[in-house]
GROMACS .gro file of C-alpha atoms in nm:
model
  449
    1UNK     CA    1  10.847  16.509   6.090
    2UNK     CA    2  11.080  16.448   5.791
    3UNK     CA    3  11.042  16.812   5.682
    4UNK     CA    4  11.126  16.936   6.031
    5UNK     CA    5  11.427  16.708   6.057
    6UNK     CA    6  11.547  16.833   5.720
    7UNK     CA    7  11.519  17.190   5.842
    8UNK     CA    8  11.709  17.105   6.159
    9UNK     CA    9  11.983  16.942   5.948
   10UNK     CA   10  11.994  17.254   5.731
   11UNK     CA   11  12.033  17.474   6.038
   12UNK     CA   12  12.316  17.255   6.170
   13UNK     CA   13  12.486  17.269   5.832
   14UNK     CA   14  12.451  17.648   5.830
   15UNK     CA   15  12.608  17.666   6.175
   16UNK     CA   16  12.901  17.452   6.063
   17UNK     CA   17  12.957  17.680   5.764
   18UNK     CA   18  12.956  17.989   5.983
   19UNK     CA   19  13.213  17.831   6.214
   20UNK     CA   20  13.473  17.842   5.933
   21UNK     CA   21  13.613  18.134   5.732
   22UNK     CA   22  13.399  18.204   5.424
   23UNK     CA   23  13.530  18.291   5.078
   24UNK     CA   24  13.441  18.641   4.964
   25UNK     CA   25  13.199  18.511   4.703
   26UNK     CA   26  13.020  18.275   4.945
   27UNK     CA   27  12.673  18.363   5.065
   28UNK     CA   28  12.558  18.305   5.422
   29UNK     CA   29  12.256  18.072   5.420
   30UNK     CA   30  11.939  18.213   5.574
   31UNK     CA   31  11.567  18.147   5.598
   32UNK     CA   32  11.332  18.385   5.423
   33UNK     CA   33  11.034  18.535   5.605
   34UNK     CA   34  10.804  18.282   5.439
   35UNK     CA   35  11.006  17.978   5.547
   36UNK     CA   36  10.969  17.790   5.874
   37UNK     CA   37  11.273  17.839   6.099
   38UNK     CA   38  11.381  17.518   6.277
   39UNK     CA   39  11.301  17.552   6.646
   40UNK     CA   40  11.216  17.337   6.946
   41UNK     CA   41  11.027  17.622   7.112
   42UNK     CA   42  10.668  17.498   7.044
   43UNK     CA   43  10.748  17.154   7.185
   44UNK     CA   44  10.922  17.298   7.490
   45UNK     CA   45  10.638  17.539   7.558
   46UNK     CA   46  10.416  17.233   7.601
   47UNK     CA   47  10.666  17.019   7.797
   48UNK     CA   48  10.853  17.253   8.034
   49UNK     CA   49  10.554  17.337   8.260
   50UNK     CA   50  10.572  16.971   8.370
   51UNK     CA   51  10.942  16.993   8.467
   52UNK     CA   52  10.974  17.104   8.828
   53UNK     CA   53  11.243  17.244   9.057
   54UNK     CA   54  11.301  17.044   9.377
   55UNK     CA   55  11.464  17.180   9.692
   56UNK     CA   56  11.516  16.959   9.998
   57UNK     CA   57  11.622  16.992  10.358
   58UNK     CA   58  11.703  16.723  10.610
   59UNK     CA   59  11.972  16.563  10.819
   60UNK     CA   60  12.187  16.260  10.762
   61UNK     CA   61  12.441  16.059  10.952
   62UNK     CA   62  12.804  16.134  10.870
   63UNK     CA   63  13.124  15.976  10.990
   64UNK     CA   64  13.391  16.194  11.146
   65UNK     CA   65  13.752  16.092  11.180
   66UNK     CA   66  13.875  16.101  11.539
   67UNK     CA   67  14.241  16.126  11.642
   68UNK     CA   68  14.356  15.809  11.818
   69UNK     CA   69  14.435  16.004  12.138
   70UNK     CA   70  14.068  16.109  12.174
   71UNK     CA   71  13.898  15.777  12.095
   72UNK     CA   72  13.853  15.700  12.466
   73UNK     CA   73  13.611  15.990  12.502
   74UNK     CA   74  13.397  15.892  12.203
   75UNK     CA   75  13.368  15.517  12.259
   76UNK     CA   76  13.473  15.235  12.026
   77UNK     CA   77  13.245  15.284  11.724
   78UNK     CA   78  13.469  15.147  11.454
   79UNK     CA   79  13.832  15.247  11.394
   80UNK     CA   80  13.883  15.620  11.445
   81UNK     CA   81  13.528  15.726  11.360
   82UNK     CA   82  13.228  15.893  11.521
   83UNK     CA   83  12.884  15.924  11.362
   84UNK     CA   84  12.691  16.248  11.384
   85UNK     CA   85  12.366  16.386  11.244
   86UNK     CA   86  12.424  16.692  11.027
   87UNK     CA   87  12.173  16.910  10.842
   88UNK     CA   88  12.188  16.940  10.464
   89UNK     CA   89  12.015  17.119  10.177
   90UNK     CA   90  11.996  17.013   9.815
   91UNK     CA   91  11.853  17.092   9.473
   92UNK     CA   92  11.729  16.878   9.189
   93UNK     CA   93  11.466  16.831   8.921
   94UNK     CA   94  11.150  16.630   8.873
   95UNK     CA   95  10.890  16.542   8.611
   96UNK     CA   96  10.512  16.548   8.649
   97UNK     CA   97  10.382  16.225   8.494
   98UNK     CA   98  10.020  16.245   8.615
   99UNK     CA   99   9.862  16.590   8.643
  100UNK     CA  100   9.534  16.469   8.796
  101UNK     CA  101   9.702  16.283   9.082
  102UNK     CA  102  10.000  16.514   9.118
  103UNK     CA  103  10.258  16.238   9.068
  104UNK     CA  104  10.618  16.357   9.024
  105UNK     CA  105  10.912  16.131   8.940
  106UNK     CA  106  11.267  16.216   9.043
  107UNK     CA  107  11.585  16.040   9.153
  108UNK     CA  108  11.609  15.877   9.493
  109UNK     CA  109  11.941  16.048   9.558
  110UNK     CA  110  11.775  16.389   9.515
  111UNK     CA  111  11.532  16.340   9.805
  112UNK     CA  112  11.710  16.072  10.012
  113UNK     CA  113  11.699  16.149  10.389
  114UNK     CA  114  11.501  16.468  10.320
  115UNK     CA  115  11.247  16.577  10.583
  116UNK     CA  116  11.115  16.871  10.380
  117UNK     CA  117  11.064  16.852  10.002
  118UNK     CA  118  10.952  17.166   9.820
  119UNK     CA  119  10.832  17.166   9.458
  120UNK     CA  120  10.839  17.486   9.252
  121UNK     CA  121  10.654  17.493   8.919
  122UNK     CA  122  10.744  17.695   8.612
  123UNK     CA  123  10.463  17.940   8.690
  124UNK     CA  124  10.619  18.013   9.030
  125UNK     CA  125  10.376  17.817   9.249
  126UNK     CA  126  10.535  17.623   9.537
  127UNK     CA  127  10.404  17.309   9.707
  128UNK     CA  128  10.522  17.072   9.976
  129UNK     CA  129  10.562  16.720   9.839
  130UNK     CA  130  10.477  16.388   9.998
  131UNK     CA  131  10.715  16.098   9.944
  132UNK     CA  132  10.515  15.796   9.820
  133UNK     CA  133  10.802  15.554   9.771
  134UNK     CA  134  11.162  15.513   9.661
  135UNK     CA  135  11.401  15.254   9.523
  136UNK     CA  136  11.769  15.306   9.594
  137UNK     CA  137  11.882  15.029   9.358
  138UNK     CA  138  11.738  15.196   9.048
  139UNK     CA  139  11.754  15.552   9.193
  140UNK     CA  140  11.385  15.626   9.139
  141UNK     CA  141  11.149  15.812   9.373
  142UNK     CA  142  10.781  15.900   9.343
  143UNK     CA  143  10.643  16.219   9.502
  144UNK     CA  144  10.296  16.369   9.513
  145UNK     CA  145  10.163  16.723   9.546
  146UNK     CA  146   9.809  16.853   9.584
  147UNK     CA  147   9.761  17.116   9.314
  148UNK     CA  148   9.528  17.219   9.036
  149UNK     CA  149   9.601  17.303   8.673
  150UNK     CA  150   9.915  17.093   8.644
  151UNK     CA  151  10.081  16.991   8.319
  152UNK     CA  152  10.220  16.644   8.253
  153UNK     CA  153  10.468  16.492   8.010
  154UNK     CA  154  10.343  16.203   7.792
  155UNK     CA  155  10.551  15.884   7.814
  156UNK     CA  156  10.727  15.739   7.512
  157UNK     CA  157  10.809  15.371   7.460
  158UNK     CA  158  11.179  15.372   7.545
  159UNK     CA  159  11.223  15.022   7.400
  160UNK     CA  160  11.177  15.177   7.055
  161UNK     CA  161  11.469  15.420   7.092
  162UNK     CA  162  11.762  15.404   6.852
  163UNK     CA  163  12.115  15.533   6.873
  164UNK     CA  164  12.121  15.862   6.686
  165UNK     CA  165  11.772  15.975   6.788
  166UNK     CA  166  11.760  16.338   6.902
  167UNK     CA  167  11.738  16.393   7.279
  168UNK     CA  168  11.649  16.706   7.478
  169UNK     CA  169  11.745  16.739   7.847
  170UNK     CA  170  11.543  16.973   8.070
  171UNK     CA  171  11.620  17.044   8.434
  172UNK     CA  172  11.771  17.281   8.687
  173UNK     CA  173  12.151  17.248   8.674
  174UNK     CA  174  12.323  17.441   8.954
  175UNK     CA  175  11.982  17.584   9.046
  176UNK     CA  176  11.935  17.747   8.705
  177UNK     CA  177  11.570  17.666   8.650
  178UNK     CA  178  11.424  17.546   8.320
  179UNK     CA  179  11.758  17.493   8.145
  180UNK     CA  180  11.733  17.310   7.811
  181UNK     CA  181  12.016  17.130   7.631
  182UNK     CA  182  12.010  16.908   7.323
  183UNK     CA  183  12.202  16.619   7.174
  184UNK     CA  184  12.148  16.265   7.056
  185UNK     CA  185  12.122  15.920   7.208
  186UNK     CA  186  12.480  15.798   7.215
  187UNK     CA  187  12.417  15.440   7.335
  188UNK     CA  188  12.151  15.215   7.487
  189UNK     CA  189  12.159  14.949   7.757
  190UNK     CA  190  12.461  15.090   7.938
  191UNK     CA  191  12.540  14.894   8.255
  192UNK     CA  192  12.826  14.779   8.471
  193UNK     CA  193  12.921  15.139   8.550
  194UNK     CA  194  12.893  15.106   8.928
  195UNK     CA  195  12.667  15.412   8.945
  196UNK     CA  196  12.353  15.230   9.062
  197UNK     CA  197  12.263  14.881   9.174
  198UNK     CA  198  12.043  14.829   8.867
  199UNK     CA  199  12.172  14.983   8.546
  200UNK     CA  200  12.015  14.987   8.199
  201UNK     CA  201  12.095  15.346   8.106
  202UNK     CA  202  12.033  15.560   7.801
  203UNK     CA  203  12.358  15.743   7.726
  204UNK     CA  204  12.333  16.093   7.576
  205UNK     CA  205  12.562  16.382   7.489
  206UNK     CA  206  12.294  16.639   7.579
  207UNK     CA  207  12.459  16.845   7.853
  208UNK     CA  208  12.369  16.717   8.202
  209UNK     CA  209  12.515  16.876   8.515
  210UNK     CA  210  12.462  16.882   8.890
  211UNK     CA  211  12.098  16.968   8.955
  212UNK     CA  212  11.976  16.800   8.636
  213UNK     CA  213  11.918  16.481   8.837
  214UNK     CA  214  11.555  16.376   8.820
  215UNK     CA  215  11.483  16.596   8.518
  216UNK     CA  216  11.345  16.496   8.181
  217UNK     CA  217  11.507  16.353   7.872
  218UNK     CA  218  11.264  16.418   7.586
  219UNK     CA  219  11.230  16.327   7.221
  220UNK     CA  220  11.136  16.581   6.952
  221UNK     CA  221  10.767  16.517   7.014
  222UNK     CA  222  10.803  16.632   7.376
  223UNK     CA  223  10.755  16.278   7.508
  224UNK     CA  224  10.951  16.151   7.807
  225UNK     CA  225  11.213  15.895   7.709
  226UNK     CA  226  11.417  15.895   8.031
  227UNK     CA  227  11.491  16.043   8.374
  228UNK     CA  228  11.831  16.214   8.383
  229UNK     CA  229  12.036  16.051   8.656
  230UNK     CA  230  12.414  16.068   8.632
  231UNK     CA  231  12.715  16.200   8.446
  232UNK     CA  232  13.060  16.065   8.379
  233UNK     CA  233  13.322  16.335   8.426
  234UNK     CA  234  13.657  16.375   8.603
  235UNK     CA  235  13.545  16.682   8.799
  236UNK     CA  236  13.172  16.626   8.820
  237UNK     CA  237  13.103  16.848   8.518
  238UNK     CA  238  12.956  16.775   8.179
  239UNK     CA  239  13.186  16.620   7.918
  240UNK     CA  240  12.911  16.490   7.693
  241UNK     CA  241  12.855  16.158   7.869
  242UNK     CA  242  12.527  16.158   8.060
  243UNK     CA  243  12.295  15.879   8.164
  244UNK     CA  244  11.918  15.853   8.198
  245UNK     CA  245  11.685  15.583   8.331
  246UNK     CA  246  11.462  15.463   8.042
  247UNK     CA  247  11.094  15.555   8.068
  248UNK     CA  248  10.974  15.195   8.054
  249UNK     CA  249  11.200  15.098   8.342
  250UNK     CA  250  11.083  15.401   8.541
  251UNK     CA  251  10.715  15.323   8.475
  252UNK     CA  252  10.751  14.962   8.595
  253UNK     CA  253  10.898  15.087   8.923
  254UNK     CA  254  10.644  15.366   8.968
  255UNK     CA  255  10.354  15.126   8.905
  256UNK     CA  256  10.488  14.902   9.185
  257UNK     CA  257  10.518  15.198   9.424
  258UNK     CA  258  10.163  15.307   9.346
  259UNK     CA  259  10.025  14.954   9.393
  260UNK     CA  260  10.232  14.832   9.689
  261UNK     CA  261  10.390  15.143   9.839
  262UNK     CA  262  10.730  14.996   9.759
  263UNK     CA  263  10.930  14.836   9.480
  264UNK     CA  264  10.916  14.457   9.469
  265UNK     CA  265  11.208  14.352   9.246
  266UNK     CA  266  11.177  14.047   9.028
  267UNK     CA  267  11.415  13.752   9.037
  268UNK     CA  268  11.497  13.498   8.766
  269UNK     CA  269  11.726  13.264   8.959
  270UNK     CA  270  12.031  13.238   8.735
  271UNK     CA  271  12.399  13.319   8.758
  272UNK     CA  272  12.608  13.406   8.458
  273UNK     CA  273  12.784  13.678   8.265
  274UNK     CA  274  12.823  13.851   7.931
  275UNK     CA  275  12.875  13.677   7.600
  276UNK     CA  276  13.238  13.751   7.506
  277UNK     CA  277  13.450  13.676   7.202
  278UNK     CA  278  13.635  13.402   7.392
  279UNK     CA  279  13.309  13.245   7.507
  280UNK     CA  280  13.166  13.262   7.156
  281UNK     CA  281  13.469  13.081   7.017
  282UNK     CA  282  13.490  12.823   7.296
  283UNK     CA  283  13.120  12.732   7.288
  284UNK     CA  284  13.074  12.784   6.912
  285UNK     CA  285  12.792  13.030   6.972
  286UNK     CA  286  12.611  13.202   6.687
  287UNK     CA  287  12.570  13.531   6.874
  288UNK     CA  288  12.819  13.791   6.995
  289UNK     CA  289  12.591  13.959   7.248
  290UNK     CA  290  12.358  13.832   7.517
  291UNK     CA  291  12.344  13.699   7.874
  292UNK     CA  292  12.526  13.371   7.927
  293UNK     CA  293  12.360  13.136   8.180
  294UNK     CA  294  12.632  12.976   8.390
  295UNK     CA  295  12.406  12.822   8.654
  296UNK     CA  296  12.033  12.778   8.714
  297UNK     CA  297  11.937  12.779   9.081
  298UNK     CA  298  11.722  12.476   9.169
  299UNK     CA  299  11.350  12.544   9.218
  300UNK     CA  300  11.394  12.902   9.095
  301UNK     CA  301  11.162  13.065   8.839
  302UNK     CA  302  11.423  12.999   8.570
  303UNK     CA  303  11.442  12.631   8.666
  304UNK     CA  304  11.064  12.594   8.659
  305UNK     CA  305  11.050  12.763   8.317
  306UNK     CA  306  11.305  12.519   8.174
  307UNK     CA  307  11.620  12.733   8.144
  308UNK     CA  308  11.946  12.539   8.147
  309UNK     CA  309  12.309  12.619   8.207
  310UNK     CA  310  12.472  12.700   7.875
  311UNK     CA  311  12.168  12.888   7.744
  312UNK     CA  312  12.214  13.240   7.611
  313UNK     CA  313  11.932  13.485   7.679
  314UNK     CA  314  11.912  13.708   7.371
  315UNK     CA  315  11.579  13.886   7.425
  316UNK     CA  316  11.316  13.967   7.685
  317UNK     CA  317  10.960  14.047   7.582
  318UNK     CA  318  11.082  14.076   7.221
  319UNK     CA  319  11.350  14.336   7.307
  320UNK     CA  320  11.714  14.246   7.247
  321UNK     CA  321  11.938  14.174   7.545
  322UNK     CA  322  12.299  14.286   7.501
  323UNK     CA  323  12.457  14.176   7.829
  324UNK     CA  324  12.392  14.018   8.168
  325UNK     CA  325  12.359  14.352   8.350
  326UNK     CA  326  12.083  14.459   8.112
  327UNK     CA  327  11.893  14.134   8.170
  328UNK     CA  328  11.936  14.167   8.547
  329UNK     CA  329  11.805  14.525   8.545
  330UNK     CA  330  11.506  14.446   8.325
  331UNK     CA  331  11.408  14.144   8.534
  332UNK     CA  332  11.441  14.327   8.867
  333UNK     CA  333  11.247  14.634   8.756
  334UNK     CA  334  10.969  14.438   8.584
  335UNK     CA  335  10.873  14.318   8.931
  336UNK     CA  336  10.796  14.001   9.125
  337UNK     CA  337  10.502  13.799   8.997
  338UNK     CA  338  10.517  13.942   8.645
  339UNK     CA  339  10.552  13.717   8.339
  340UNK     CA  340  10.841  13.759   8.097
  341UNK     CA  341  10.901  13.596   7.760
  342UNK     CA  342  11.267  13.512   7.718
  343UNK     CA  343  11.427  13.443   7.383
  344UNK     CA  344  11.715  13.198   7.428
  345UNK     CA  345  11.978  13.031   7.215
  346UNK     CA  346  12.036  12.663   7.298
  347UNK     CA  347  12.250  12.427   7.093
  348UNK     CA  348  12.251  12.677   6.808
  349UNK     CA  349  11.873  12.702   6.790
  350UNK     CA  350  11.652  12.987   6.901
  351UNK     CA  351  11.352  12.919   7.121
  352UNK     CA  352  11.139  13.106   7.374
  353UNK     CA  353  11.023  13.033   7.728
  354UNK     CA  354  10.779  13.215   7.954
  355UNK     CA  355  10.880  13.265   8.315
  356UNK     CA  356  10.693  13.402   8.616
  357UNK     CA  357  10.943  13.610   8.809
  358UNK     CA  358  11.011  13.545   9.175
  359UNK     CA  359  11.091  13.798   9.448
  360UNK     CA  360  11.446  13.926   9.466
  361UNK     CA  361  11.404  14.036   9.828
  362UNK     CA  362  11.335  13.678   9.931
  363UNK     CA  363  11.615  13.528   9.729
  364UNK     CA  364  11.924  13.385   9.897
  365UNK     CA  365  12.236  13.425   9.686
  366UNK     CA  366  12.575  13.266   9.694
  367UNK     CA  367  12.869  13.492   9.777
  368UNK     CA  368  13.109  13.287   9.563
  369UNK     CA  369  13.094  13.519   9.264
  370UNK     CA  370  13.150  13.833   9.475
  371UNK     CA  371  13.489  13.740   9.617
  372UNK     CA  372  13.688  13.414   9.647
  373UNK     CA  373  13.725  13.459  10.024
  374UNK     CA  374  13.346  13.469  10.064
  375UNK     CA  375  13.306  13.126   9.906
  376UNK     CA  376  13.082  12.904  10.115
  377UNK     CA  377  12.855  13.182  10.246
  378UNK     CA  378  12.489  13.225  10.152
  379UNK     CA  379  12.363  13.582  10.173
  380UNK     CA  380  12.024  13.751  10.168
  381UNK     CA  381  11.885  14.102  10.202
  382UNK     CA  382  11.789  14.216  10.551
  383UNK     CA  383  11.627  14.533  10.684
  384UNK     CA  384  11.955  14.712  10.751
  385UNK     CA  385  12.222  14.521  10.562
  386UNK     CA  386  12.312  14.179  10.423
  387UNK     CA  387  12.244  13.872  10.636
  388UNK     CA  388  12.480  13.575  10.632
  389UNK     CA  389  12.231  13.287  10.625
  390UNK     CA  390  12.473  12.994  10.629
  391UNK     CA  391  12.847  12.932  10.620
  392UNK     CA  392  12.986  12.599  10.505
  393UNK     CA  393  13.234  12.436  10.744
  394UNK     CA  394  13.603  12.481  10.649
  395UNK     CA  395  13.508  12.710  10.359
  396UNK     CA  396  13.703  13.030  10.284
  397UNK     CA  397  13.415  13.230  10.436
  398UNK     CA  398  13.443  13.030  10.758
  399UNK     CA  399  13.821  13.068  10.766
  400UNK     CA  400  13.805  13.450  10.759
  401UNK     CA  401  13.563  13.445  11.051
  402UNK     CA  402  13.214  13.482  10.901
  403UNK     CA  403  12.936  13.314  11.097
  404UNK     CA  404  12.572  13.239  11.030
  405UNK     CA  405  12.339  13.525  11.131
  406UNK     CA  406  12.615  13.786  11.091
  407UNK     CA  407  12.487  14.112  10.944
  408UNK     CA  408  12.716  14.293  10.697
  409UNK     CA  409  12.640  14.663  10.734
  410UNK     CA  410  12.939  14.826  10.565
  411UNK     CA  411  13.252  14.791  10.351
  412UNK     CA  412  13.546  15.024  10.410
  413UNK     CA  413  13.320  15.263  10.606
  414UNK     CA  414  13.067  15.269  10.322
  415UNK     CA  415  12.716  15.173  10.438
  416UNK     CA  416  12.571  14.856  10.287
  417UNK     CA  417  12.193  14.822  10.259
  418UNK     CA  418  12.156  14.510  10.046
  419UNK     CA  419  12.331  14.244   9.839
  420UNK     CA  420  12.363  14.474   9.540
  421UNK     CA  421  12.539  14.738   9.751
  422UNK     CA  422  12.779  14.473   9.880
  423UNK     CA  423  12.852  14.349   9.529
  424UNK     CA  424  12.919  14.701   9.404
  425UNK     CA  425  13.142  14.790   9.701
  426UNK     CA  426  13.355  14.480   9.652
  427UNK     CA  427  13.386  14.542   9.277
  428UNK     CA  428  13.498  14.903   9.335
  429UNK     CA  429  13.742  14.835   9.618
  430UNK     CA  430  14.116  14.896   9.594
  431UNK     CA  431  14.318  14.646   9.795
  432UNK     CA  432  14.185  14.516  10.126
  433UNK     CA  433  13.810  14.530  10.197
  434UNK     CA  434  13.705  14.567  10.561
  435UNK     CA  435  13.359  14.417  10.615
  436UNK     CA  436  13.177  14.586  10.903
  437UNK     CA  437  12.990  14.305  11.078
  438UNK     CA  438  12.714  14.330  11.336
  439UNK     CA  439  12.711  14.011  11.542
  440UNK     CA  440  12.448  14.027  11.811
  441UNK     CA  441  12.527  14.340  12.013
  442UNK     CA  442  12.887  14.351  11.890
  443UNK     CA  443  13.040  14.537  11.595
  444UNK     CA  444  13.356  14.395  11.438
  445UNK     CA  445  13.555  14.400  11.116
  446UNK     CA  446  13.648  14.109  10.889
  447UNK     CA  447  13.926  14.173  10.639
  448UNK     CA  448  13.935  14.019  10.292
  449UNK     CA  449  14.212  14.068  10.038
   0.00000   0.00000   0.00000
């Protein structure tokens, strides 16, 4: 591997030299016929047959603005809006992770609401895929096809990745099948971006564009290190900032889908935030990164394991934790019922505790940290939104009109499916937030500033 990396470095150096004017006496570097030319071709010849093209068709509900003068004819479904079913088509990428069983991993947003999912292989064969399970919070979906002679991509241990490792992206941007781009890993543990509900992204400068979603991020051995998911760009195009879901995170979710038919997120039962410079100084901490525990919920898994407010979680299963979002994502995707070893810093001393994770779907959370005007409300996930379990008398939540058993189904006309969606919508709002509430058979709006 060192020899190959040296050759790659030599090729890059040669390219840099050619990009600048050369003195007359300078000689252009080249490889003789007896030397090995740096190339990724052998690795890609093994890996690309397992990268598939996905095309989808379906219909989804859209909201149409209605002029005030015509609202009488369309009923009173929200302010100036009418919902309609409209057909759609889409393209994306996927990765075969089990050739014998025909398992294909992609992004949830690639196949969401799709009634017909077609998979096309590199050799031209086409198959209809069955949807085995999805998770909107992490943006992972598992499909299955019935086919013979499939290839699969081996999985790497994404916890061993380092910034600066080479990364190869393979997918179908803009419908251009089997497109390969290369770069490096720019950062690890990226979160708090508001892209997904659970974020623990690999960041890469390998070019990722529309249609790459669900495709493979590979290392130089042709092993899968991530599932390409999103880009950061002003116009939706590549600017060298792409994000992929780490392989280990993906595998945890896929294993749950295979076993249960759904993802069962894990819950720790703490509230907190990132370790900041101000917090480090105020609390005289000996670390500059980690997840600060502000509160431990009584009778939660964290409480039973012995975590205390003021602890700093610095590792999980011997892997460093940089921030609270990273801890939250790792806990949720590990799954309910799984054991996790947490490294913590308490009173300047490091220690470890083992916790058995609870179920996030059954957890009731306080709305205090989401918005000051929601203080006093306890929320939980429901089938089609966020349920208001209780509202304290004379609390800010009660004063704005929230009531127990209300169902929050939207914020500013954006559909809300769970607590994470609500949190993200409130964080990304500009100005007033209009909560769409379903109360019995009535729909109403509650405004918070």
